[in-house]
C-alpha atoms as a PDB file:
ATOM      1  CA  ALA A   1     -10.849  21.642   8.946  1.00  0.00           C
ATOM      2  CA  SER A   2      -7.487  23.272   8.483  1.00  0.00           C
ATOM      3  CA  ALA A   3      -7.123  27.018   8.049  1.00  0.00           C
ATOM      4  CA  LEU A   4      -7.755  27.904   4.412  1.00  0.00           C
ATOM      5  CA  ALA A   5      -7.164  31.407   3.056  1.00  0.00           C
ATOM      6  CA  THR A   6      -9.193  30.672  -0.089  1.00  0.00           C
ATOM      7  CA  ARG A   7     -12.284  29.183   1.619  1.00  0.00           C
ATOM      8  CA  LYS A   8     -15.450  30.384  -0.130  1.00  0.00           C
ATOM      9  CA  SER A   9     -18.072  28.306   1.661  1.00  0.00           C
ATOM     10  CA  LEU A  10     -18.392  26.111   4.729  1.00  0.00           C
ATOM     11  CA  LEU A  11     -21.195  23.790   5.828  1.00  0.00           C
ATOM     12  CA  ILE A  12     -21.219  21.612   8.947  1.00  0.00           C
ATOM     13  CA  VAL A  13     -24.298  19.519   9.814  1.00  0.00           C
ATOM     14  CA  ASN A  14     -24.863  17.476  12.967  1.00  0.00           C
ATOM     15  CA  THR A  15     -26.294  14.253  11.550  1.00  0.00           C
ATOM     16  CA  GLY A  16     -26.239  12.452  14.904  1.00  0.00           C
ATOM     17  CA  ASN A  17     -28.696  12.337  17.795  1.00  0.00           C
ATOM     18  CA  ALA A  18     -26.741  14.297  20.440  1.00  0.00           C
ATOM     19  CA  ASN A  19     -25.323  17.822  20.666  1.00  0.00           C
ATOM     20  CA  CYS A  20     -21.973  18.566  19.035  1.00  0.00           C
ATOM     21  CA  GLY A  21     -19.858  21.699  19.233  1.00  0.00           C
ATOM     22  CA  ILE A  22     -17.774  23.556  16.675  1.00  0.00           C
ATOM     23  CA  ASN A  23     -15.243  26.314  17.173  1.00  0.00           C
ATOM     24  CA  PRO A  24     -14.755  28.384  14.009  1.00  0.00           C
ATOM     25  CA  THR A  25     -12.032  30.577  15.531  1.00  0.00           C
ATOM     26  CA  GLY A  26      -9.179  28.081  15.430  1.00  0.00           C
ATOM     27  CA  GLY A  27      -9.453  27.215  19.125  1.00  0.00           C
ATOM     28  CA  THR A  28     -10.328  23.888  20.699  1.00  0.00           C
ATOM     29  CA  ALA A  29     -14.051  23.057  20.614  1.00  0.00           C
ATOM     30  CA  VAL A  30     -15.552  22.511  24.090  1.00  0.00           C
ATOM     31  CA  ILE A  31     -19.327  22.135  24.374  1.00  0.00           C
ATOM     32  CA  GLY A  32     -20.509  25.091  26.447  1.00  0.00           C
ATOM     33  CA  GLY A  33     -17.073  26.718  26.187  1.00  0.00           C
ATOM     34  CA  ALA A  34     -16.202  30.185  24.960  1.00  0.00           C
ATOM     35  CA  GLY A  35     -16.104  30.428  21.167  1.00  0.00           C
ATOM     36  CA  THR A  36     -17.882  27.093  20.663  1.00  0.00           C
ATOM     37  CA  ILE A  37     -21.221  26.947  18.835  1.00  0.00           C
ATOM     38  CA  THR A  38     -23.529  24.104  19.891  1.00  0.00           C
ATOM     39  CA  LEU A  39     -25.165  22.166  17.078  1.00  0.00           C
ATOM     40  CA  THR A  40     -28.250  20.247  18.170  1.00  0.00           C
ATOM     41  CA  PRO A  41     -29.218  17.102  16.234  1.00  0.00           C
ATOM     42  CA  THR A  42     -29.910  18.093  12.605  1.00  0.00           C
ATOM     43  CA  GLY A  43     -28.495  21.551  13.365  1.00  0.00           C
ATOM     44  CA  ALA A  44     -26.243  23.203  10.806  1.00  0.00           C
ATOM     45  CA  TYR A  45     -23.566  25.897  10.670  1.00  0.00           C
ATOM     46  CA  SER A  46     -23.100  27.681   7.355  1.00  0.00           C
ATOM     47  CA  PRO A  47     -21.899  31.263   7.771  1.00  0.00           C
ATOM     48  CA  ARG A  48     -22.538  33.806   5.022  1.00  0.00           C
ATOM     49  CA  ILE A  49     -18.884  34.813   5.256  1.00  0.00           C
ATOM     50  CA  PRO A  50     -16.905  31.682   6.144  1.00  0.00           C
ATOM     51  CA  THR A  51     -14.005  31.745   8.535  1.00  0.00           C
ATOM     52  CA  LEU A  52     -10.537  31.379   7.074  1.00  0.00           C
ATOM     53  CA  SER A  53      -9.277  29.960  10.394  1.00  0.00           C
ATOM     54  CA  ALA A  54      -9.101  26.306  11.360  1.00  0.00           C
ATOM     55  CA  VAL A  55     -12.416  24.850  12.541  1.00  0.00           C
ATOM     56  CA  THR A  56     -12.500  22.250  15.327  1.00  0.00           C
ATOM     57  CA  ALA A  57     -15.385  20.033  16.402  1.00  0.00           C
ATOM     58  CA  ILE A  58     -16.328  17.811  19.342  1.00  0.00           C
ATOM     59  CA  CYS A  59     -19.171  15.310  19.717  1.00  0.00           C
ATOM     60  CA  THR A  60     -20.017  12.368  21.915  1.00  0.00           C
ATOM     61  CA  ALA A  61     -18.115   9.294  20.728  1.00  0.00           C
ATOM     62  CA  GLY A  62     -19.681   7.850  17.614  1.00  0.00           C
ATOM     63  CA  GLN A  63     -21.703  10.959  16.714  1.00  0.00           C
ATOM     64  CA  PRO A  64     -21.358  11.839  13.017  1.00  0.00           C
ATOM     65  CA  LEU A  65     -20.838  15.294  11.556  1.00  0.00           C
ATOM     66  CA  TYR A  66     -21.077  16.137   7.872  1.00  0.00           C
ATOM     67  CA  ALA A  67     -18.727  18.870   6.661  1.00  0.00           C
ATOM     68  CA  GLU A  68     -18.173  20.420   3.252  1.00  0.00           C
ATOM     69  CA  GLU A  69     -16.025  23.343   2.181  1.00  0.00           C
ATOM     70  CA  SER A  70     -14.938  24.963  -1.035  1.00  0.00           C
END
């Protein structure tokens, strides 16, 4: 997701069957890397105060993520 100064909410759900990683600080997502949050299968990230920075994600090839922002 691109940086968005007017972001009010953010939801990312790992709908696959392997771990995925997201980096909400604008950096590159690297599973196990600094600044990256690991989402296990069915895990979700929905901060109370959403980041205004870009959000990057990484998963094993073919793993789906669901994302929604407003």
